[in-house]
Coordinates of C-alpha atoms in Angstrom, one line a residue:
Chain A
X3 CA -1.7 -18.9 -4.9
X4 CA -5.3 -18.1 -3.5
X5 CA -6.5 -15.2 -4.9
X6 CA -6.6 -11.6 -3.2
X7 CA -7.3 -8.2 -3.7
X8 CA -4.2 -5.4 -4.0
X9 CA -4.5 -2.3 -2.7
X10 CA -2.0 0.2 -3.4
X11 CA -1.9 3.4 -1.3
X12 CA 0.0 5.8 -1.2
X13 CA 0.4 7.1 2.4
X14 CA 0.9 5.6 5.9
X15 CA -2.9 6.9 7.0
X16 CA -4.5 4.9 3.9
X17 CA -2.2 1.9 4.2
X18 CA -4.0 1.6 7.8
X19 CA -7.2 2.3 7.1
X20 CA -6.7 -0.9 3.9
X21 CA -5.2 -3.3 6.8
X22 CA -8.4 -2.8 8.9
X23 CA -10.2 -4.6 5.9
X24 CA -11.3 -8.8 7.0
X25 CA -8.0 -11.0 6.6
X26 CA -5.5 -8.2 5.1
X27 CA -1.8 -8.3 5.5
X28 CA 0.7 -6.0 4.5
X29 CA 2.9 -6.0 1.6
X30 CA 6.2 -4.8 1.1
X31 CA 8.7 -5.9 -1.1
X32 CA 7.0 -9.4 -1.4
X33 CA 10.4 -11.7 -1.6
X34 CA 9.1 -13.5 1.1
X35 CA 5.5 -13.0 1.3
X36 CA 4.7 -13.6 -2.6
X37 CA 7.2 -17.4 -1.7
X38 CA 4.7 -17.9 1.0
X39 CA 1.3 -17.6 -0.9
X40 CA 2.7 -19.4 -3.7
X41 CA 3.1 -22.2 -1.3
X42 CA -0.4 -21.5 0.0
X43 CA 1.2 -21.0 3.8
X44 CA -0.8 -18.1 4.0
X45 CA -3.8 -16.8 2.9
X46 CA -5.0 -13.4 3.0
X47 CA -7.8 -11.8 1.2
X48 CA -6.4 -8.3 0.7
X49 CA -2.8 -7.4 0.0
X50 CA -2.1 -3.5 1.0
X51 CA 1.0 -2.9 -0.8
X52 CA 3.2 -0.4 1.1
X53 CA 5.6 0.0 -2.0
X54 CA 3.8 3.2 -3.3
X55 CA 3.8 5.4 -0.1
X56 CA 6.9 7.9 -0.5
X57 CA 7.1 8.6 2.9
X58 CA 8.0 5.0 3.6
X59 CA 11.0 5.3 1.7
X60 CA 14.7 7.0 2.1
X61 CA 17.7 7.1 4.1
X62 CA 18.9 10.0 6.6
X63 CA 21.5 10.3 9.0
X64 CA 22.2 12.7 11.6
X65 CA 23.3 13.5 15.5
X66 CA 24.7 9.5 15.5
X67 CA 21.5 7.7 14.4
X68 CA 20.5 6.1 10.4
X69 CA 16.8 6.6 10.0
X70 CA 15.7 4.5 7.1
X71 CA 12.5 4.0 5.3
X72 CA 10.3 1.2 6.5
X73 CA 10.0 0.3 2.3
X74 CA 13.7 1.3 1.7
X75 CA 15.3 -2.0 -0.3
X76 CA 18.5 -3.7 0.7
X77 CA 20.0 -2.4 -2.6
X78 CA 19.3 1.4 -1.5
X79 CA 20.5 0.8 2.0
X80 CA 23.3 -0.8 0.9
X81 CA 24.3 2.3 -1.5
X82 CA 23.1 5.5 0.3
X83 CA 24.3 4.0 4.3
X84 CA 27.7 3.5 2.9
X85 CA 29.2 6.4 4.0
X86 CA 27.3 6.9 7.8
X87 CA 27.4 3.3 8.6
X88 CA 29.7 1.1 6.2
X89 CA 28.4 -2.0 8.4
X90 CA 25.0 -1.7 8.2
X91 CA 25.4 -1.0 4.3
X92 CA 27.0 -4.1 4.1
X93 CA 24.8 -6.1 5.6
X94 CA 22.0 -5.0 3.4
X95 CA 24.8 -5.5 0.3
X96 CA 24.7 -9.3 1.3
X97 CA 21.2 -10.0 1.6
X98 CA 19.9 -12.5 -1.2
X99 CA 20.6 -11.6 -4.7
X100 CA 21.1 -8.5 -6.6
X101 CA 17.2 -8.6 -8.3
X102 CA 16.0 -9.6 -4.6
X103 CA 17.7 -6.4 -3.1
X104 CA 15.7 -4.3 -5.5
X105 CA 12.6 -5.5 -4.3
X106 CA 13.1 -6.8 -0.6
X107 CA 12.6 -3.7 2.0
X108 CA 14.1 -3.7 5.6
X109 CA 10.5 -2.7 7.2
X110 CA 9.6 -6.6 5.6
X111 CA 12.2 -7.8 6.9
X112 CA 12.2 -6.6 10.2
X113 CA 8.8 -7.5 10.4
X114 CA 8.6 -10.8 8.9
X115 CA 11.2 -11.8 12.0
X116 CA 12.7 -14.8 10.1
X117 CA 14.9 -16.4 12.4
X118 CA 17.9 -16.4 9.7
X119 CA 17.1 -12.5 8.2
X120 CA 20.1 -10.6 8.1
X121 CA 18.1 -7.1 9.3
X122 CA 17.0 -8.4 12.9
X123 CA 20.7 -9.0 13.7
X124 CA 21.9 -5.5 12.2
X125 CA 18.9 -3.7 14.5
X126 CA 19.7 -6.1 17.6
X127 CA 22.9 -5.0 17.7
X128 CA 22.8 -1.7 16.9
X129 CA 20.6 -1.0 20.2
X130 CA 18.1 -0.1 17.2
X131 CA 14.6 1.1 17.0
X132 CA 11.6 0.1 15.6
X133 CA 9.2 3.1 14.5
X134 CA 5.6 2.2 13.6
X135 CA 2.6 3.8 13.0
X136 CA 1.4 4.3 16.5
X137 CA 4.6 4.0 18.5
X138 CA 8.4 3.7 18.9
X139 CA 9.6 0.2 19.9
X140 CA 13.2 -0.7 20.9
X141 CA 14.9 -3.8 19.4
X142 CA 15.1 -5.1 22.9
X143 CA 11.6 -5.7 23.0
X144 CA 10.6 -6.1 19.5
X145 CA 12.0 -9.0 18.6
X146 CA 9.7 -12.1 20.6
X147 CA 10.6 -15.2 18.9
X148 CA 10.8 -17.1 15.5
X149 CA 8.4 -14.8 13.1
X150 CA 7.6 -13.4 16.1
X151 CA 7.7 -9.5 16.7
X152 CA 6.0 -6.8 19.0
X153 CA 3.9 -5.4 16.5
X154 CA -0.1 -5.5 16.6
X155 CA -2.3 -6.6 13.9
X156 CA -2.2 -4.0 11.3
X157 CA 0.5 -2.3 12.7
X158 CA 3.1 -1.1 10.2
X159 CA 7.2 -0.8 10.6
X160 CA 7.1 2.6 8.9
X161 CA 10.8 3.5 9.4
X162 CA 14.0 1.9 11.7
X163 CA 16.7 3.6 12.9
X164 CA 20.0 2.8 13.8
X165 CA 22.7 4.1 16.2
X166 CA 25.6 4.4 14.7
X167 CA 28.5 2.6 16.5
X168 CA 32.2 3.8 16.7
X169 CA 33.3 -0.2 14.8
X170 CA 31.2 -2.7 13.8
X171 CA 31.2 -5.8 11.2
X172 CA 28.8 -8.3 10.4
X173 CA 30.3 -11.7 9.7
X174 CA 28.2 -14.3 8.0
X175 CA 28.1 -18.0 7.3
X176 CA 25.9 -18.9 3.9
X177 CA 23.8 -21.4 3.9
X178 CA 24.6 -21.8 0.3
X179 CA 21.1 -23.1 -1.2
X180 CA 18.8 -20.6 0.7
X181 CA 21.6 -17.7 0.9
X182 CA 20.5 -16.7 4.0
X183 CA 23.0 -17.1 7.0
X184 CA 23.6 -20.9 8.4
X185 CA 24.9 -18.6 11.3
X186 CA 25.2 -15.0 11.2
X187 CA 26.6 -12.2 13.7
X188 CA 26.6 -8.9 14.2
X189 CA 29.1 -7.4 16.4
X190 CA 28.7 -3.6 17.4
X191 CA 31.0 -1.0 19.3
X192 CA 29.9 1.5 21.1
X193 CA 31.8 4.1 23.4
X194 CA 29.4 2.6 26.5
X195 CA 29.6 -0.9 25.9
X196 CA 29.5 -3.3 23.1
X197 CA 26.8 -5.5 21.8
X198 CA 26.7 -8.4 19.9
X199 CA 23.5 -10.5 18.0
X200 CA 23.1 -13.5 16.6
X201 CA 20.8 -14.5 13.8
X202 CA 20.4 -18.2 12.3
X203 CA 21.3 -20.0 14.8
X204 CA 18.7 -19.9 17.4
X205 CA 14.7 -21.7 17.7
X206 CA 13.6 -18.0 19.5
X207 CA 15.2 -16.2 16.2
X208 CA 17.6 -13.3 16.2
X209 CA 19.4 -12.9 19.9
X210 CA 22.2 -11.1 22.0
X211 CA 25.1 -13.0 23.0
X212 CA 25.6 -11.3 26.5
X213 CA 28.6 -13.3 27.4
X214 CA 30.6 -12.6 24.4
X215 CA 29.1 -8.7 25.2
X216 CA 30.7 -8.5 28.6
X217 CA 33.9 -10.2 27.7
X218 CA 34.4 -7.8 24.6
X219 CA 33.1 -4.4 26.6
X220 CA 36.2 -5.4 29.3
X221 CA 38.8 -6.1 26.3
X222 CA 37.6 -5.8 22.5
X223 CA 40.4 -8.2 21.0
X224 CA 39.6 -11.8 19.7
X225 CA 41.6 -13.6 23.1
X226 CA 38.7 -12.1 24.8
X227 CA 35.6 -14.5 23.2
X228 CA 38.2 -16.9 22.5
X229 CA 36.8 -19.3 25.6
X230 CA 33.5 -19.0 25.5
X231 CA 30.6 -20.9 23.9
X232 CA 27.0 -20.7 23.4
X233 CA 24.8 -22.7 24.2
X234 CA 23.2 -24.7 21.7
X235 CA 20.6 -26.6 23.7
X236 CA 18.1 -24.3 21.8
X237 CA 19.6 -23.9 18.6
X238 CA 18.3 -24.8 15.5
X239 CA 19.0 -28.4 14.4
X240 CA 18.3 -29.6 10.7
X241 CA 19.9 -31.1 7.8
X242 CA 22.4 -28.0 7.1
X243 CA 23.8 -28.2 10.7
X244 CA 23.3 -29.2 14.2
X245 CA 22.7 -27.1 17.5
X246 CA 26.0 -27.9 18.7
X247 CA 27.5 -27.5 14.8
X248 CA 25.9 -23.5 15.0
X249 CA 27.0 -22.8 18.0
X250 CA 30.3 -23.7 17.3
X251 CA 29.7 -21.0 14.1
X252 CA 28.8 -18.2 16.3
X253 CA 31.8 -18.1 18.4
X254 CA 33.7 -18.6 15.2
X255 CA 31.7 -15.5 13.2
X256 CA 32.2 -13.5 16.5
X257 CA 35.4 -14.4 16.6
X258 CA 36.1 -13.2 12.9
X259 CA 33.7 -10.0 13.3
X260 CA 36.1 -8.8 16.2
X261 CA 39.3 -9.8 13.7
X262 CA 37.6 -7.5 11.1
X263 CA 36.6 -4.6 13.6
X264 CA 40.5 -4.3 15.0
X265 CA 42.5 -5.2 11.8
Chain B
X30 CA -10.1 -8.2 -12.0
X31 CA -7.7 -4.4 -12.1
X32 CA -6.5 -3.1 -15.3
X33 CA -2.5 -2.7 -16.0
X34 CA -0.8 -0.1 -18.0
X35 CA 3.1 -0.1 -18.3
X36 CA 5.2 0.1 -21.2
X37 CA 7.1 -3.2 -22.0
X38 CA 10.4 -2.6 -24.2
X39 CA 9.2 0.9 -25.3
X40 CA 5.8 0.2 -26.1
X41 CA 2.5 0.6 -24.4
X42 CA 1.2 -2.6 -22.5
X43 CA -2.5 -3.4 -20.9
X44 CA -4.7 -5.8 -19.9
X45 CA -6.8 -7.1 -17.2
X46 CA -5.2 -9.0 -14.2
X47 CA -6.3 -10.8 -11.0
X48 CA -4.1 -9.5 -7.9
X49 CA -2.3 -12.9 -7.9
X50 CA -1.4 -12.9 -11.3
X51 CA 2.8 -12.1 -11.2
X52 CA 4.2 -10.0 -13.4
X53 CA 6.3 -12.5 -15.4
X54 CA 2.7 -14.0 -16.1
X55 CA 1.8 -11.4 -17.6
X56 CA 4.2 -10.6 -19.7
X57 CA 4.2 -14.2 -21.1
X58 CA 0.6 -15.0 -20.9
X59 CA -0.8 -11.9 -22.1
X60 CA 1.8 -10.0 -24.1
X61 CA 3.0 -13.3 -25.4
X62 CA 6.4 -12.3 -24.6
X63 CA 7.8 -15.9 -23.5
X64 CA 11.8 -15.3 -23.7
X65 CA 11.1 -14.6 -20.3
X66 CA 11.6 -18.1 -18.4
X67 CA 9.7 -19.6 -15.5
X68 CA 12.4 -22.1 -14.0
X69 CA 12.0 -22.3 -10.3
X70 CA 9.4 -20.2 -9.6
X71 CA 10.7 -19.8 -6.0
X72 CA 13.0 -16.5 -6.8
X73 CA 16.0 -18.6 -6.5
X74 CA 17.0 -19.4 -10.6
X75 CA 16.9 -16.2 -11.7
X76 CA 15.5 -16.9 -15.4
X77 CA 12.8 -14.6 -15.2
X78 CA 14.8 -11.4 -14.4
X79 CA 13.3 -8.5 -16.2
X80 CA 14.2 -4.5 -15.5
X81 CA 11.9 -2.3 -13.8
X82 CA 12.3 1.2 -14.0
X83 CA 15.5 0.0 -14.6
X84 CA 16.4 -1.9 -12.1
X85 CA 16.6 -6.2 -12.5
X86 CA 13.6 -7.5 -10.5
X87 CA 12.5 -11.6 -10.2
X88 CA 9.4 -11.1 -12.2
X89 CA 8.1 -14.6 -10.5
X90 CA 7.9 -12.8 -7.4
X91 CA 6.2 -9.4 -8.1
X92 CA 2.7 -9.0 -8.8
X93 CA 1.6 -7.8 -11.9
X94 CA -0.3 -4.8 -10.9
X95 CA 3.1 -3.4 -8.5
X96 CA 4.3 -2.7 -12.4
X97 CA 1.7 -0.2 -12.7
X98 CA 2.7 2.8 -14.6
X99 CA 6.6 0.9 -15.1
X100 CA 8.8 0.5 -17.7
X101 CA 9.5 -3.0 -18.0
X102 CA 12.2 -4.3 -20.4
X103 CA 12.5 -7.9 -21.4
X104 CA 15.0 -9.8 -23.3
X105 CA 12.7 -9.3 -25.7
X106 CA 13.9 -5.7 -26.2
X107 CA 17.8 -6.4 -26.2
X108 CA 18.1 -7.0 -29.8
X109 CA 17.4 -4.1 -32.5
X110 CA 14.4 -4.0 -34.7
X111 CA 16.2 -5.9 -37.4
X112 CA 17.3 -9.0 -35.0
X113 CA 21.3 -7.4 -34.9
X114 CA 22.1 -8.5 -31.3
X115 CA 23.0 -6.6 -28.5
X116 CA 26.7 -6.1 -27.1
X117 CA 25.9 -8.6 -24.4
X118 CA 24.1 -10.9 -26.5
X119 CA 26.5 -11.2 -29.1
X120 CA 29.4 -11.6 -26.8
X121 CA 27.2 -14.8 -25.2
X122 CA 27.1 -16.1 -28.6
X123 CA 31.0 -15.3 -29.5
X124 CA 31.9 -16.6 -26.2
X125 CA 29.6 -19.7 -25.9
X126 CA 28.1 -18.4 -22.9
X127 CA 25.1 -20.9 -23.2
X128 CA 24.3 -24.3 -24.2
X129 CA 20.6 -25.3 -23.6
X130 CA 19.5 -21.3 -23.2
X131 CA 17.0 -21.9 -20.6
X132 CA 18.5 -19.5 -18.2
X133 CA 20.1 -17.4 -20.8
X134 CA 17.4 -14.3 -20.5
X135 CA 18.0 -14.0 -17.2
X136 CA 21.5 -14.2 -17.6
X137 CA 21.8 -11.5 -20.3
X138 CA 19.2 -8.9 -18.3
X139 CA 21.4 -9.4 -15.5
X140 CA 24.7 -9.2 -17.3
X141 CA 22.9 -5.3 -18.2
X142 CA 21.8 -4.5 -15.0
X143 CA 25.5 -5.2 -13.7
X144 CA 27.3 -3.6 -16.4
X145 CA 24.9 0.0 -16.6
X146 CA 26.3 0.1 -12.7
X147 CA 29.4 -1.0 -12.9
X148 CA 30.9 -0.4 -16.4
X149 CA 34.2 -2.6 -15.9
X150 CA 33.5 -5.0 -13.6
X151 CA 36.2 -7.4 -12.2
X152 CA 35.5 -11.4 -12.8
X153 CA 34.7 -11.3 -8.9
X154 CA 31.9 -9.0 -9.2
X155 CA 30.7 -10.8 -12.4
X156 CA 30.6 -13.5 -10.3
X157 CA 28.9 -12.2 -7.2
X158 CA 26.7 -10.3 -9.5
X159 CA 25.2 -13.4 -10.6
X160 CA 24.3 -15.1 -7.2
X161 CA 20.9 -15.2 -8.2
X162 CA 20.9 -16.4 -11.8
X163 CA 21.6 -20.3 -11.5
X164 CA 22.6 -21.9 -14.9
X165 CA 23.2 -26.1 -14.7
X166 CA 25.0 -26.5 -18.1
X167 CA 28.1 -24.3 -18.4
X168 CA 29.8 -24.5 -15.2
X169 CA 29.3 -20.7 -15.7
X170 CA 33.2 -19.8 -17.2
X171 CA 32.0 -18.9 -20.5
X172 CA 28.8 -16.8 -19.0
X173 CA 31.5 -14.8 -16.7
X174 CA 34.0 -14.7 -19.9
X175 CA 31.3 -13.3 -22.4
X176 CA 30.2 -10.5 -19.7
X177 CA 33.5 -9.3 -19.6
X178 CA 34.1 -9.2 -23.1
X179 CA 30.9 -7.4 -23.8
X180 CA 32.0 -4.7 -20.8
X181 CA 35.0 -3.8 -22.9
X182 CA 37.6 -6.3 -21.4
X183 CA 40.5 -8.6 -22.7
X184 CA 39.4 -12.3 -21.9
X185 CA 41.9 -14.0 -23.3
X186 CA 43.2 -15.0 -19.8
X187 CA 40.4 -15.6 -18.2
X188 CA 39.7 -19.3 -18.3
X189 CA 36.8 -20.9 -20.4
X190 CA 36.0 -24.5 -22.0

């Protein structure tokens, strides 16, 4: 690693006024930014750690929505969401490792945008949305591309909520070396409609799958997405799978997330 | 260069770090407390899990000065003053839950983390549990069998070498 400074503040108004420093980047739980600098893939000289600012952190739920913490961990979200949104908890439940879920935070997550993160396809599909420090973003236009996200330089995800559907499961396929998803989806039920997104698989990152979403808002059942594919012109091909091996996976994890949702 | 304080295993702890400098370097580097184990250094092995504020962490992958003000525990701290192991260290050793001992800190500061949560854990969440600790000599039976036995549990038929 290149050396940097570390600043540590402890609210959202001196976390900004650090990241206005030349070349500083925000950091959150670090378990994939402190990866990065080791491999000297990025380089910033000043590290504003967000981990200290309390109003960052926490879980509440009311009137249908999860509002949680832009420096919330996976291991809190999976323990304190159980009850309001047993899906969402279990996504965070699967992330990485236990000692990585004490560390990682959904805000980094979110805005890291790595096209294989678990969060992105839990906020996708839960018609989620992005709170900063300046502004409200919905996951419909947050999410841009691979690493690629809405936010402006020295903008910070400072909390993301959640509706909260009537059903929803998020069915996974590991990649087993990296533990993140080969192919992951999130399927989500709401009263108006149900959405479904799709992380792992595609170049552009997380996505909705709108023809599985139509098919499964006119008849939830499995029979229903049993037809279709995706397309897998522009999905990811390396040596853990091909496009047309992954988009094989996400009718198969749909498939199974609609199994789960009506057993 | 920012000063540290945090108490490691009980006892005060300070020194002088860069921001760069990861936690598990200085706990080895400065305080000299090498049980701790570098293997990967990519957060995927698991050998340099430590507790802080009680909770197991990847010290590879924080950054010494986000332990400011912690309490930090190491495998260092697991045994008592006169060398008597700990419940989970002595069932390791009664179970022959190692063989070369590399990843063997990590796997015992786990093993604690898992069992102050979940007191009587099944083999499955043993297993799940330790997703992040990767040991390439025992096929992992015996590390799963000595975890249950120090949680309490009959072993006799879970299946060992």
């Amino acid at each position: 690693m290149y050396n940097f400074d570390v600043e540590m503040p402890s609210t959202i108004a001196d976390a900004v006024t650090a990241l206005a420093r030349d070349e500083a980047q925000p950091l959150s739980g670090g378990q994939t930014l402190i990866p990065t600098l080791k491999a000297r893939l990025a380089a910033p000289s000043v590290l504003v750690s967000l981990h200290g600012i309390a109003e960052m952190k926490g879980v509440s739920a009311q009137d249908g929505t999860v509002t949680i913490g832009g420096a919330t961990t996976h291991a809190t979200v999976a323990g304190e969401v159980a009850d309001a949104y047993p899906a969402l908890a279990s996504l965070a439940g699967r992330i990485g490792d236990p000692a990585v879920r004490n560390r990682g935070t959904i805000g980094g997550s979110v805005a890291n945008n790595d096209p294989s993160a678990c969060y992105p396809a839990g906020v996708l599909a839960s018609n989620g949305t992005v709170v900063t420090n300046t502004r409200e973003i919905a996951a419909d236009d947050y999410f841009l591309g691979m690493f690629e996200t809405a936010l402006e330089e020295g903008e910070i995800v400072t909390a993301v909520k959640f509706k909260i559907p009537e059903a929803a499961h998020y069915e996974k396929h590991l990649q087993p070396a990296s533990r993140f998803p080969l192919v992951a989806v999130f399927v989500a039920k709401f009263a108006d409609g149900v959405r479904v997104a799709v992380t792992g698989a595609s170049e552009n990152g997380v996505f909705r799958w709108t023809e599985a979403e139509t098919a499964l808002s006119a008849d939830f059942s499995v029979e229903a997405v049993a037809g279709l594919k995706a397309d897998g012109s522009s999905m990811i091909s390396d040596l853990h799978g091909s496009g047309a091996y992954r988009a094989h996976l996400v009718g198969v994890m749909t498939k199974r997330a609609v199994a789960a949702i009506n057993a | 260069m920012t000063e540290v304080k945090m108490t490691v295993n009980g006892k005060a702890a300070s020194g002088n770090v860069e921001g760069r400098t990861l936690l598990v370097q200085f706990l080895r580097e400065d305080m000299g407390l090498t049980g701790t184990h570098v293997g990967c250094d990519t957060s995927q092995c698991g050998a340099c899990v430590v507790h802080v504020n009680g909770e197991a962490v990847k010290s590879c992958t924080m950054l010494a000065v986000e332990a400011q003000g912690a309490e930090v525990s190491t495998i260092e701290g697991q045994a008592a003053p006169d060398g008597t192991l700990n419940t989970i260290q002595q069932a390791f050793q009664d179970h022959h839950g190692l063989q070369c001992g590399f990843c063997t800190p990590g796997m015992v500061m786990s093993a604690a983390a898992l069992l102050k949560d979940n007191p009587k854990p099944t083999e499955s969440d043993v297993r799940h549990y330790l997703d992040g600790n990767i040991c390439r000599c025992t096929g992992y039976h015996n590390i799963v069998k000595a975890i249950m036995a120090a949680s309490g549990q009959d072993v006799s038929a879970i299946a060992g070498e």
